[in-house]
mmCIF file of N, CA and C and ligand atoms in Angstrom:
data_model
loop_
_atom_site.group_PDB
_atom_site.id
_atom_site.type_symbol
_atom_site.label_atom_id
_atom_site.label_comp_id
_atom_site.label_asym_id
_atom_site.label_seq_id
_atom_site.Cartn_x
_atom_site.Cartn_y
_atom_site.Cartn_z
ATOM 1 N N ARG H 1 14.509 10.902 15.093
ATOM 2 C CA ARG H 1 13.410 11.623 15.820
ATOM 3 C C ARG H 1 12.518 10.480 16.228
ATOM 4 N N LEU H 2 11.953 10.885 17.514
ATOM 5 C CA LEU H 2 11.033 9.897 18.492
ATOM 6 C C LEU H 2 10.004 9.517 17.558
ATOM 7 N N GLU H 3 9.042 10.425 16.887
ATOM 8 C CA GLU H 3 8.070 10.133 16.130
ATOM 9 C C GLU H 3 8.271 9.339 14.818
ATOM 10 N N LEU H 4 9.376 9.416 14.219
ATOM 11 C CA LEU H 4 9.876 8.476 13.110
ATOM 12 C C LEU H 4 9.905 7.085 13.687
ATOM 13 N N PHE H 5 10.657 7.128 14.812
ATOM 14 C CA PHE H 5 11.092 5.941 15.567
ATOM 15 C C PHE H 5 9.893 4.962 15.707
ATOM 16 N N LEU H 6 8.835 5.745 16.301
ATOM 17 C CA LEU H 6 7.549 5.295 16.925
ATOM 18 C C LEU H 6 6.753 4.602 15.501
ATOM 19 N N HIS H 7 6.486 5.609 14.439
ATOM 20 C CA HIS H 7 5.512 5.388 13.468
ATOM 21 C C HIS H 7 5.915 5.557 12.023
ATOM 22 N N GLY H 8 7.255 5.336 11.959
ATOM 23 C CA GLY H 8 7.897 5.575 10.719
ATOM 24 C C GLY H 8 8.988 4.551 10.439
ATOM 25 N N GLN H 9 9.326 4.423 9.045
ATOM 26 C CA GLN H 9 10.394 3.388 8.529
ATOM 27 C C GLN H 9 11.238 4.226 7.480
ATOM 28 N N SER H 10 12.497 4.226 7.874
ATOM 29 C CA SER H 10 13.460 4.799 6.685
ATOM 30 C C SER H 10 13.933 3.786 5.957
ATOM 31 N N VAL H 11 14.068 3.919 4.691
ATOM 32 C CA VAL H 11 14.776 2.783 3.940
ATOM 33 C C VAL H 11 15.409 3.476 2.665
ATOM 34 N N GLY H 12 16.753 3.764 2.495
ATOM 35 C CA GLY H 12 17.405 4.295 1.706
ATOM 36 C C GLY H 12 16.970 5.693 1.795
ATOM 37 N N GLN H 13 16.499 6.398 0.750
ATOM 38 C CA GLN H 13 15.998 7.877 0.464
ATOM 39 C C GLN H 13 14.725 7.891 0.821
ATOM 40 N N LYS H 14 14.055 6.846 1.174
ATOM 41 C CA LYS H 14 12.453 7.044 1.445
ATOM 42 C C LYS H 14 12.070 6.820 2.537
ATOM 43 N N VAL H 15 10.949 7.522 2.959
ATOM 44 C CA VAL H 15 10.425 7.352 4.515
ATOM 45 C C VAL H 15 8.961 6.780 4.564
ATOM 46 N N PHE H 16 8.552 5.720 5.205
ATOM 47 C CA PHE H 16 7.254 5.474 5.110
ATOM 48 C C PHE H 16 6.539 5.892 6.530
ATOM 49 N N LYS H 17 5.563 6.443 6.579
ATOM 50 C CA LYS H 17 5.065 7.229 7.731
ATOM 51 C C LYS H 17 3.465 6.594 7.704
ATOM 52 N N THR H 18 3.057 5.854 8.888
ATOM 53 C CA THR H 18 1.645 5.411 9.036
ATOM 54 C C THR H 18 0.693 6.537 9.614
ATOM 55 N N ALA H 19 -0.466 6.720 8.976
ATOM 56 C CA ALA H 19 -1.457 7.748 9.394
ATOM 57 C C ALA H 19 -2.121 7.298 10.666
ATOM 58 N N ARG H 20 -2.026 5.855 10.887
ATOM 59 C CA ARG H 20 -2.879 5.113 11.950
ATOM 60 C C ARG H 20 -4.139 5.025 11.884
ATOM 61 N N PHE H 21 -4.792 5.631 10.680
ATOM 62 C CA PHE H 21 -6.254 5.193 10.451
ATOM 63 C C PHE H 21 -6.521 4.671 9.317
ATOM 64 N N VAL H 22 -7.649 4.192 8.918
ATOM 65 C CA VAL H 22 -8.067 3.485 7.676
ATOM 66 C C VAL H 22 -9.117 4.569 6.888
ATOM 67 N N LYS H 23 -8.927 4.498 5.468
ATOM 68 C CA LYS H 23 -9.846 5.136 4.546
ATOM 69 C C LYS H 23 -9.825 4.382 3.343
ATOM 70 N N PRO H 24 -11.005 4.653 2.702
ATOM 71 C CA PRO H 24 -10.877 4.121 1.237
ATOM 72 C C PRO H 24 -9.974 4.789 0.541
ATOM 73 N N PHE H 25 -9.461 4.078 -0.833
ATOM 74 C CA PHE H 25 -8.354 4.624 -1.480
ATOM 75 C C PHE H 25 -8.491 5.940 -1.955
ATOM 76 N N GLN H 26 -9.408 6.393 -2.418
ATOM 77 C CA GLN H 26 -9.328 7.808 -2.760
ATOM 78 C C GLN H 26 -8.987 8.859 -1.791
ATOM 79 N N GLU H 27 -9.750 8.517 -0.676
ATOM 80 C CA GLU H 27 -9.443 9.429 0.363
ATOM 81 C C GLU H 27 -7.873 9.120 1.111
ATOM 82 N N ALA H 28 -7.473 8.021 1.050
ATOM 83 C CA ALA H 28 -5.998 7.800 1.424
ATOM 84 C C ALA H 28 -4.931 8.538 0.720
ATOM 85 N N GLN H 29 -5.482 8.349 -0.997
ATOM 86 C CA GLN H 29 -4.428 8.930 -1.727
ATOM 87 C C GLN H 29 -4.441 10.641 -1.554
ATOM 88 N N GLN H 30 -5.642 11.293 -1.205
ATOM 89 C CA GLN H 30 -6.032 12.724 -0.711
ATOM 90 C C GLN H 30 -4.972 13.138 0.562
ATOM 91 N N VAL H 31 -5.128 12.054 1.380
ATOM 92 C CA VAL H 31 -4.445 12.378 2.722
ATOM 93 C C VAL H 31 -2.925 12.393 2.290
ATOM 94 N N CYS H 32 -2.295 11.530 1.825
ATOM 95 C CA CYS H 32 -1.057 11.469 1.601
ATOM 96 C C CYS H 32 -0.502 12.715 0.569
ATOM 97 N N ALA H 33 -1.339 12.933 -0.482
ATOM 98 C CA ALA H 33 -1.124 14.241 -1.088
ATOM 99 C C ALA H 33 -1.071 15.630 -0.343
ATOM 100 N N GLN H 34 -1.993 15.547 0.357
ATOM 101 C CA GLN H 34 -1.819 16.889 1.370
ATOM 102 C C GLN H 34 -0.784 16.984 2.144
ATOM 103 N N ALA H 35 -0.050 15.831 2.632
ATOM 104 C CA ALA H 35 0.952 15.897 3.320
ATOM 105 C C ALA H 35 2.249 15.845 2.778
ATOM 106 N N GLY H 36 2.077 15.952 1.409
ATOM 107 C CA GLY H 36 3.327 16.394 0.507
ATOM 108 C C GLY H 36 3.760 15.023 0.033
ATOM 109 N N GLY H 37 3.197 13.985 0.187
ATOM 110 C CA GLY H 37 3.438 12.513 -0.064
ATOM 111 C C GLY H 37 2.731 11.696 -1.104
ATOM 112 N N GLN H 38 3.097 10.497 -0.988
ATOM 113 C CA GLN H 38 1.959 9.840 -1.830
ATOM 114 C C GLN H 38 1.621 8.391 -1.280
ATOM 115 N N LEU H 39 0.895 7.666 -1.569
ATOM 116 C CA LEU H 39 0.833 6.218 -1.077
ATOM 117 C C LEU H 39 2.047 5.476 -1.340
ATOM 118 N N PRO H 40 2.470 4.530 -0.746
ATOM 119 C CA PRO H 40 3.825 3.673 -0.805
ATOM 120 C C PRO H 40 3.611 2.820 -2.286
ATOM 121 N N SER H 41 5.005 3.005 -2.621
ATOM 122 C CA SER H 41 5.261 2.099 -3.919
ATOM 123 C C SER H 41 6.549 1.297 -3.605
ATOM 124 N N PRO H 42 6.585 0.174 -2.682
ATOM 125 C CA PRO H 42 7.729 -0.489 -2.592
ATOM 126 C C PRO H 42 8.283 -0.939 -3.946
ATOM 127 N N ARG H 43 9.332 -0.541 -4.113
ATOM 128 C CA ARG H 43 10.223 -0.848 -5.355
ATOM 129 C C ARG H 43 11.310 -1.711 -5.395
ATOM 130 N N ASN H 44 11.463 -2.408 -4.331
ATOM 131 C CA ASN H 44 12.354 -3.528 -3.946
ATOM 132 C C ASN H 44 11.993 -4.164 -2.550
ATOM 133 N N ALA H 45 12.690 -5.260 -2.396
ATOM 134 C CA ALA H 45 12.657 -6.189 -1.316
ATOM 135 C C ALA H 45 12.800 -5.388 0.027
ATOM 136 N N ALA H 46 13.734 -4.489 0.091
ATOM 137 C CA ALA H 46 14.168 -3.666 1.224
ATOM 138 C C ALA H 46 12.924 -2.710 1.507
ATOM 139 N N GLU H 47 12.519 -1.907 0.562
ATOM 140 C CA GLU H 47 11.434 -1.068 0.890
ATOM 141 C C GLU H 47 10.203 -1.914 1.284
ATOM 142 N N ASN H 48 10.013 -3.130 0.594
ATOM 143 C CA ASN H 48 8.923 -4.038 1.052
ATOM 144 C C ASN H 48 8.846 -4.444 2.573
ATOM 145 N N GLU H 49 10.036 -4.812 2.819
ATOM 146 C CA GLU H 49 10.138 -5.122 4.222
ATOM 147 C C GLU H 49 10.193 -4.068 5.310
ATOM 148 N N ALA H 50 10.512 -2.904 4.939
ATOM 149 C CA ALA H 50 10.472 -1.611 5.841
ATOM 150 C C ALA H 50 8.908 -1.324 6.034
ATOM 151 N N LEU H 51 8.249 -1.397 4.696
ATOM 152 C CA LEU H 51 6.840 -1.294 5.025
ATOM 153 C C LEU H 51 5.812 -2.409 5.787
ATOM 154 N N LYS H 52 6.332 -3.515 5.470
ATOM 155 C CA LYS H 52 5.905 -4.717 6.053
ATOM 156 C C LYS H 52 5.864 -4.389 7.699
ATOM 157 N N GLN H 53 7.113 -3.892 8.248
ATOM 158 C CA GLN H 53 7.083 -3.754 9.577
ATOM 159 C C GLN H 53 6.293 -2.811 10.351
ATOM 160 N N LEU H 54 5.971 -1.640 9.369
ATOM 161 C CA LEU H 54 5.002 -0.772 9.835
ATOM 162 C C LEU H 54 3.493 -1.235 9.785
ATOM 163 N N VAL H 55 3.177 -1.978 8.899
ATOM 164 C CA VAL H 55 1.811 -2.268 8.590
ATOM 165 C C VAL H 55 1.755 -3.671 9.935
ATOM 166 N N GLU H 56 2.575 -4.491 10.218
ATOM 167 C CA GLU H 56 2.514 -5.425 11.316
ATOM 168 C C GLU H 56 2.474 -5.014 12.550
ATOM 169 N N ILE H 57 3.135 -3.858 12.698
ATOM 170 C CA ILE H 57 3.083 -3.242 13.925
ATOM 171 C C ILE H 57 1.961 -2.394 14.378
ATOM 172 N N GLU H 58 1.260 -1.709 13.283
ATOM 173 C CA GLU H 58 0.056 -1.273 13.471
ATOM 174 C C GLU H 58 -1.207 -1.958 13.914
ATOM 175 N N ASN H 59 -1.299 -3.245 13.402
ATOM 176 C CA ASN H 59 -2.105 -4.273 13.508
ATOM 177 C C ASN H 59 -3.602 -3.776 13.384
ATOM 178 N N LYS H 60 -3.907 -2.900 12.349
ATOM 179 C CA LYS H 60 -5.106 -2.748 11.832
ATOM 180 C C LYS H 60 -5.270 -3.395 10.429
ATOM 181 N N GLY H 61 -4.684 -4.470 9.902
ATOM 182 C CA GLY H 61 -4.907 -4.963 8.934
ATOM 183 C C GLY H 61 -4.056 -4.343 7.766
ATOM 184 N N ALA H 62 -4.604 -4.559 6.337
ATOM 185 C CA ALA H 62 -3.931 -4.460 5.288
ATOM 186 C C ALA H 62 -3.831 -3.037 5.067
ATOM 187 N N ALA H 63 -2.678 -2.587 4.251
ATOM 188 C CA ALA H 63 -2.581 -1.012 3.894
ATOM 189 C C ALA H 63 -2.668 -0.983 2.484
ATOM 190 N N PHE H 64 -3.156 0.288 1.964
ATOM 191 C CA PHE H 64 -3.276 0.623 0.697
ATOM 192 C C PHE H 64 -1.686 0.926 0.129
ATOM 193 N N LEU H 65 -1.558 0.163 -1.182
ATOM 194 C CA LEU H 65 -0.089 0.926 -1.914
ATOM 195 C C LEU H 65 -0.892 1.582 -2.927
ATOM 196 N N SER H 66 0.149 2.219 -3.469
ATOM 197 C CA SER H 66 -0.240 3.462 -4.581
ATOM 198 C C SER H 66 -0.878 2.978 -5.852
ATOM 199 N N MET H 67 -0.530 1.434 -6.398
ATOM 200 C CA MET H 67 -0.618 0.958 -7.585
ATOM 201 C C MET H 67 -2.083 0.550 -7.855
ATOM 202 N N THR H 68 -2.600 0.690 -8.926
ATOM 203 C CA THR H 68 -3.883 0.413 -9.313
ATOM 204 C C THR H 68 -3.754 -0.309 -10.874
ATOM 205 N N ASP H 69 -4.777 -1.004 -11.051
ATOM 206 C CA ASP H 69 -5.265 -1.077 -12.536
ATOM 207 C C ASP H 69 -6.378 -0.771 -12.976
ATOM 208 N N SER H 70 -6.903 0.186 -12.447
ATOM 209 C CA SER H 70 -8.136 1.068 -12.956
ATOM 210 C C SER H 70 -8.124 1.324 -14.491
ATOM 211 N N GLN H 71 -6.842 1.573 -14.793
ATOM 212 C CA GLN H 71 -6.857 1.923 -16.356
ATOM 213 C C GLN H 71 -6.871 0.833 -17.108
ATOM 214 N N THR H 72 -5.909 0.019 -16.993
ATOM 215 C CA THR H 72 -6.104 -1.158 -17.899
ATOM 216 C C THR H 72 -6.195 -2.571 -16.978
ATOM 217 N N GLU H 73 -7.334 -3.125 -16.896
ATOM 218 C CA GLU H 73 -7.463 -4.441 -16.027
ATOM 219 C C GLU H 73 -6.536 -5.381 -16.137
ATOM 220 N N GLY H 74 -5.642 -5.669 -15.140
ATOM 221 C CA GLY H 74 -4.900 -6.555 -14.981
ATOM 222 C C GLY H 74 -3.660 -6.103 -15.136
ATOM 223 N N LYS H 75 -3.246 -4.713 -15.335
ATOM 224 C CA LYS H 75 -1.772 -4.137 -15.568
ATOM 225 C C LYS H 75 -1.799 -2.964 -14.445
ATOM 226 N N PHE H 76 -1.073 -3.560 -13.448
ATOM 227 C CA PHE H 76 -0.926 -2.297 -12.402
ATOM 228 C C PHE H 76 0.254 -1.382 -12.549
ATOM 229 N N ILE H 77 -0.159 -0.059 -12.271
ATOM 230 C CA ILE H 77 0.858 1.005 -12.605
ATOM 231 C C ILE H 77 1.127 1.639 -11.227
ATOM 232 N N TYR H 78 2.090 2.664 -11.403
ATOM 233 C CA TYR H 78 2.359 3.368 -10.099
ATOM 234 C C TYR H 78 1.617 4.725 -10.697
ATOM 235 N N PRO H 79 1.292 5.675 -9.680
ATOM 236 C CA PRO H 79 0.665 7.017 -9.867
ATOM 237 C C PRO H 79 1.030 7.591 -11.106
ATOM 238 N N GLY H 80 2.444 7.465 -11.568
ATOM 239 C CA GLY H 80 3.050 8.453 -12.642
ATOM 240 C C GLY H 80 2.712 7.768 -13.803
ATOM 241 N N GLY H 81 2.130 6.309 -13.732
ATOM 242 C CA GLY H 81 2.050 5.529 -15.001
ATOM 243 C C GLY H 81 2.996 4.845 -15.300
ATOM 244 N N GLU H 82 3.902 4.405 -14.807
ATOM 245 C CA GLU H 82 4.915 3.608 -15.033
ATOM 246 C C GLU H 82 4.575 2.237 -14.643
ATOM 247 N N SER H 83 4.904 0.902 -15.388
ATOM 248 C CA SER H 83 4.677 -0.256 -15.105
ATOM 249 C C SER H 83 5.759 -0.600 -13.603
ATOM 250 N N LEU H 84 5.243 -1.712 -13.094
ATOM 251 C CA LEU H 84 5.952 -2.099 -11.971
ATOM 252 C C LEU H 84 7.310 -2.343 -12.090
ATOM 253 N N VAL H 85 8.201 -2.139 -11.218
ATOM 254 C CA VAL H 85 9.591 -2.735 -10.965
ATOM 255 C C VAL H 85 9.949 -3.866 -10.016
ATOM 256 N N TYR H 86 9.002 -3.953 -9.354
ATOM 257 C CA TYR H 86 8.877 -5.078 -8.351
ATOM 258 C C TYR H 86 7.455 -5.141 -7.900
ATOM 259 N N SER H 87 7.374 -6.375 -7.537
ATOM 260 C CA SER H 87 5.918 -7.180 -6.977
ATOM 261 C C SER H 87 6.270 -8.075 -5.897
ATOM 262 N N ASN H 88 5.175 -8.177 -5.117
ATOM 263 C CA ASN H 88 5.299 -9.261 -4.086
ATOM 264 C C ASN H 88 3.883 -9.661 -3.869
ATOM 265 N N TRP H 89 3.319 -10.258 -4.925
ATOM 266 C CA TRP H 89 1.993 -10.486 -5.030
ATOM 267 C C TRP H 89 1.685 -11.898 -4.134
ATOM 268 N N ALA H 90 0.787 -11.812 -3.332
ATOM 269 C CA ALA H 90 0.298 -13.432 -2.696
ATOM 270 C C ALA H 90 0.152 -14.303 -3.713
ATOM 271 N N SER H 91 0.196 -15.493 -3.492
ATOM 272 C CA SER H 91 -0.225 -16.808 -4.326
ATOM 273 C C SER H 91 -1.527 -16.679 -4.965
ATOM 274 N N GLY H 92 -1.683 -16.247 -6.238
ATOM 275 C CA GLY H 92 -3.027 -16.458 -7.023
ATOM 276 C C GLY H 92 -3.237 -15.036 -7.189
ATOM 277 N N GLU H 93 -2.694 -14.074 -6.585
ATOM 278 C CA GLU H 93 -2.992 -12.460 -6.779
ATOM 279 C C GLU H 93 -2.202 -11.923 -7.816
ATOM 280 N N PRO H 94 -2.606 -10.810 -8.463
ATOM 281 C CA PRO H 94 -3.904 -10.314 -8.489
ATOM 282 C C PRO H 94 -5.055 -11.123 -9.175
ATOM 283 N N ASN H 95 -6.101 -11.373 -8.647
ATOM 284 C CA ASN H 95 -7.325 -12.091 -9.143
ATOM 285 C C ASN H 95 -8.558 -11.208 -9.538
ATOM 286 N N ASN H 96 -8.470 -9.999 -9.389
ATOM 287 C CA ASN H 96 -9.680 -9.341 -9.668
ATOM 288 C C ASN H 96 -10.886 -9.841 -9.285
ATOM 289 N N TYR H 97 -10.808 -10.233 -7.972
ATOM 290 C CA TYR H 97 -12.138 -11.261 -7.441
ATOM 291 C C TYR H 97 -13.575 -10.475 -7.512
ATOM 292 N N ARG H 98 -14.398 -10.965 -8.210
ATOM 293 C CA ARG H 98 -15.638 -10.410 -8.372
ATOM 294 C C ARG H 98 -15.855 -9.285 -9.271
ATOM 295 N N ASP H 99 -14.520 -9.174 -9.893
ATOM 296 C CA ASP H 99 -14.454 -8.207 -10.947
ATOM 297 C C ASP H 99 -14.568 -6.911 -10.293
ATOM 298 N N MET H 100 -14.119 -6.829 -9.212
ATOM 299 C CA MET H 100 -14.208 -5.468 -8.385
ATOM 300 C C MET H 100 -12.809 -4.991 -7.678
ATOM 301 N N GLU H 101 -11.668 -5.438 -8.357
ATOM 302 C CA GLU H 101 -10.570 -5.236 -7.510
ATOM 303 C C GLU H 101 -9.532 -4.597 -8.239
ATOM 304 N N ASP H 102 -9.151 -3.329 -7.970
ATOM 305 C CA ASP H 102 -8.419 -2.416 -8.830
ATOM 306 C C ASP H 102 -7.279 -1.823 -7.890
ATOM 307 N N CYS H 103 -7.204 -1.955 -6.702
ATOM 308 C CA CYS H 103 -6.301 -1.156 -5.804
ATOM 309 C C CYS H 103 -5.351 -2.329 -5.059
ATOM 310 N N ALA H 104 -4.159 -2.075 -4.888
ATOM 311 C CA ALA H 104 -3.159 -3.175 -4.482
ATOM 312 C C ALA H 104 -3.222 -2.627 -3.082
ATOM 313 N N GLU H 105 -2.940 -3.700 -2.269
ATOM 314 C CA GLU H 105 -2.784 -3.700 -0.719
ATOM 315 C C GLU H 105 -1.745 -4.536 -0.191
ATOM 316 N N MET H 106 -1.159 -4.102 0.961
ATOM 317 C CA MET H 106 -0.226 -5.039 1.328
ATOM 318 C C MET H 106 -0.861 -5.597 2.665
ATOM 319 N N TYR H 107 -0.697 -7.080 2.672
ATOM 320 C CA TYR H 107 -1.196 -7.674 4.080
ATOM 321 C C TYR H 107 -0.089 -7.349 5.177
ATOM 322 N N THR H 108 -0.578 -7.922 6.358
ATOM 323 C CA THR H 108 0.458 -7.589 7.532
ATOM 324 C C THR H 108 1.633 -8.654 7.328
ATOM 325 N N ASN H 109 1.416 -9.554 6.527
ATOM 326 C CA ASN H 109 2.703 -10.371 6.207
ATOM 327 C C ASN H 109 3.659 -9.884 5.124
ATOM 328 N N GLY H 110 3.207 -8.706 4.415
ATOM 329 C CA GLY H 110 4.132 -8.181 3.382
ATOM 330 C C GLY H 110 3.573 -8.489 1.892
ATOM 331 N N GLN H 111 2.927 -9.610 2.018
ATOM 332 C CA GLN H 111 2.494 -10.199 0.702
ATOM 333 C C GLN H 111 1.290 -8.894 0.232
ATOM 334 N N TRP H 112 1.341 -9.013 -1.326
ATOM 335 C CA TRP H 112 0.261 -7.878 -1.824
ATOM 336 C C TRP H 112 -1.177 -8.810 -2.216
ATOM 337 N N ASN H 113 -2.076 -8.161 -2.352
ATOM 338 C CA ASN H 113 -3.284 -8.458 -2.680
ATOM 339 C C ASN H 113 -4.089 -7.187 -3.736
ATOM 340 N N ASP H 114 -4.906 -7.542 -4.651
ATOM 341 C CA ASP H 114 -5.503 -6.600 -5.276
ATOM 342 C C ASP H 114 -7.118 -6.700 -4.507
ATOM 343 N N GLY H 115 -7.531 -5.510 -4.017
ATOM 344 C CA GLY H 115 -8.790 -5.399 -3.322
ATOM 345 C C GLY H 115 -9.549 -4.360 -3.864
ATOM 346 N N PRO H 116 -10.939 -4.270 -3.294
ATOM 347 C CA PRO H 116 -11.769 -3.180 -3.741
ATOM 348 C C PRO H 116 -11.333 -1.971 -3.256
ATOM 349 N N CYS H 117 -11.206 -0.993 -4.019
ATOM 350 C CA CYS H 117 -10.901 0.523 -3.842
ATOM 351 C C CYS H 117 -11.684 1.087 -2.791
ATOM 352 N N GLY H 118 -13.055 0.676 -2.445
ATOM 353 C CA GLY H 118 -13.799 1.356 -1.637
ATOM 354 C C GLY H 118 -13.619 0.693 -0.025
ATOM 355 N N GLU H 119 -13.045 -0.324 0.021
ATOM 356 C CA GLU H 119 -12.933 -0.969 1.280
ATOM 357 C C GLU H 119 -11.900 0.189 1.998
ATOM 358 N N LYS H 120 -11.917 0.008 3.457
ATOM 359 C CA LYS H 120 -11.056 0.942 4.300
ATOM 360 C C LYS H 120 -9.984 0.343 4.491
ATOM 361 N N ARG H 121 -8.550 0.948 4.323
ATOM 362 C CA ARG H 121 -7.494 0.223 4.573
ATOM 363 C C ARG H 121 -6.586 1.151 5.369
ATOM 364 N N LEU H 122 -5.534 0.821 6.068
ATOM 365 C CA LEU H 122 -4.642 1.503 6.809
ATOM 366 C C LEU H 122 -3.753 2.387 5.687
ATOM 367 N N VAL H 123 -3.819 3.744 6.163
ATOM 368 C CA VAL H 123 -3.295 4.829 5.109
ATOM 369 C C VAL H 123 -1.659 4.835 5.696
ATOM 370 N N VAL H 124 -0.878 4.540 4.870
ATOM 371 C CA VAL H 124 0.501 4.766 5.160
ATOM 372 C C VAL H 124 1.056 5.641 3.908
ATOM 373 N N CYS H 125 1.759 6.535 4.265
ATOM 374 C CA CYS H 125 2.336 7.554 3.039
ATOM 375 C C CYS H 125 3.696 7.259 2.833
ATOM 376 N N GLU H 126 4.266 7.435 1.847
ATOM 377 C CA GLU H 126 5.619 7.747 1.462
ATOM 378 C C GLU H 126 6.159 8.905 1.171
ATOM 379 N N PHE H 127 7.328 9.358 1.599
ATOM 380 C CA PHE H 127 8.074 10.910 1.519
ATOM 381 C C PHE H 127 9.453 10.665 1.022
HETATM 382 C C1 GN1 R 201 -9.851 -13.305 -0.541
HETATM 383 O O1 GN1 R 201 -8.765 -14.814 2.172
HETATM 384 P P1 GN1 R 201 -8.944 -13.152 1.845
HETATM 385 O O2 GN1 R 201 -10.290 -12.536 2.419
HETATM 386 O O3 GN1 R 201 -7.809 -12.268 2.496
HETATM 387 C C2 GN1 R 201 -9.221 -13.433 -1.923
HETATM 388 C C3 GN1 R 201 -8.679 -12.077 -2.422
HETATM 389 C C4 GN1 R 201 -9.756 -11.201 -2.613
HETATM 390 C C5 GN1 R 201 -10.278 -10.896 -1.102
HETATM 391 C C6 GN1 R 201 -11.362 -10.006 -1.258
HETATM 392 C C7 GN1 R 201 -6.980 -16.641 -2.013
HETATM 393 O O4 GN1 R 201 -8.655 -12.860 0.274
HETATM 394 O O5 GN1 R 201 -7.905 -12.243 -3.708
HETATM 395 O O6 GN1 R 201 -8.902 -9.847 -2.861
HETATM 396 O O7 GN1 R 201 -10.794 -12.131 -0.735
HETATM 397 N N1 GN1 R 201 -8.147 -14.312 -1.611
HETATM 398 C C8 GN1 R 201 -8.158 -15.651 -2.405
HETATM 399 O O8 GN1 R 201 -12.061 -9.780 0.047
HETATM 400 O O9 GN1 R 201 -9.094 -15.818 -3.004
HETATM 401 CA CA1 CA R 202 -8.427 -5.035 -11.388
HETATM 402 CA CA1 CA R 203 -7.417 -10.248 -4.851
#
């Protein structure tokens, strides 16, 4: 489909779709849930690369991922509570900078950072 071709990435059984706007983490979560999806959880290098291509093309800076360490500082988990099966943290991350970073985000280069959940980031959902 044209729309998917423009604003989506299909990888395996998964589809990433950009909302094309920025929101703080909690609102981003709600946007994806309302659409019947969730924030992106790249579980392997292929999924990470597919998501990176969307984030790069959008040119709106970093995008939120689904994973947080709000529950236990330093331990990032998926929304379902499982530990990560794959990660692509940038060098030195996650660093919980200023003790205020519990939300994972993907930079436009595909690498991950932990950032402040209250900052606005590109919303991408996975389905
Ligand atoms: C720094 O360089 P920049 O602004 O993308 C920091 C991250 C923090 C971020 C907070 C190497 O990233 O860990 O999350 O500021 N990176 C380094 O804005 O210290
Ligand atoms: Ca943290
Ligand atoms: Ca960080």
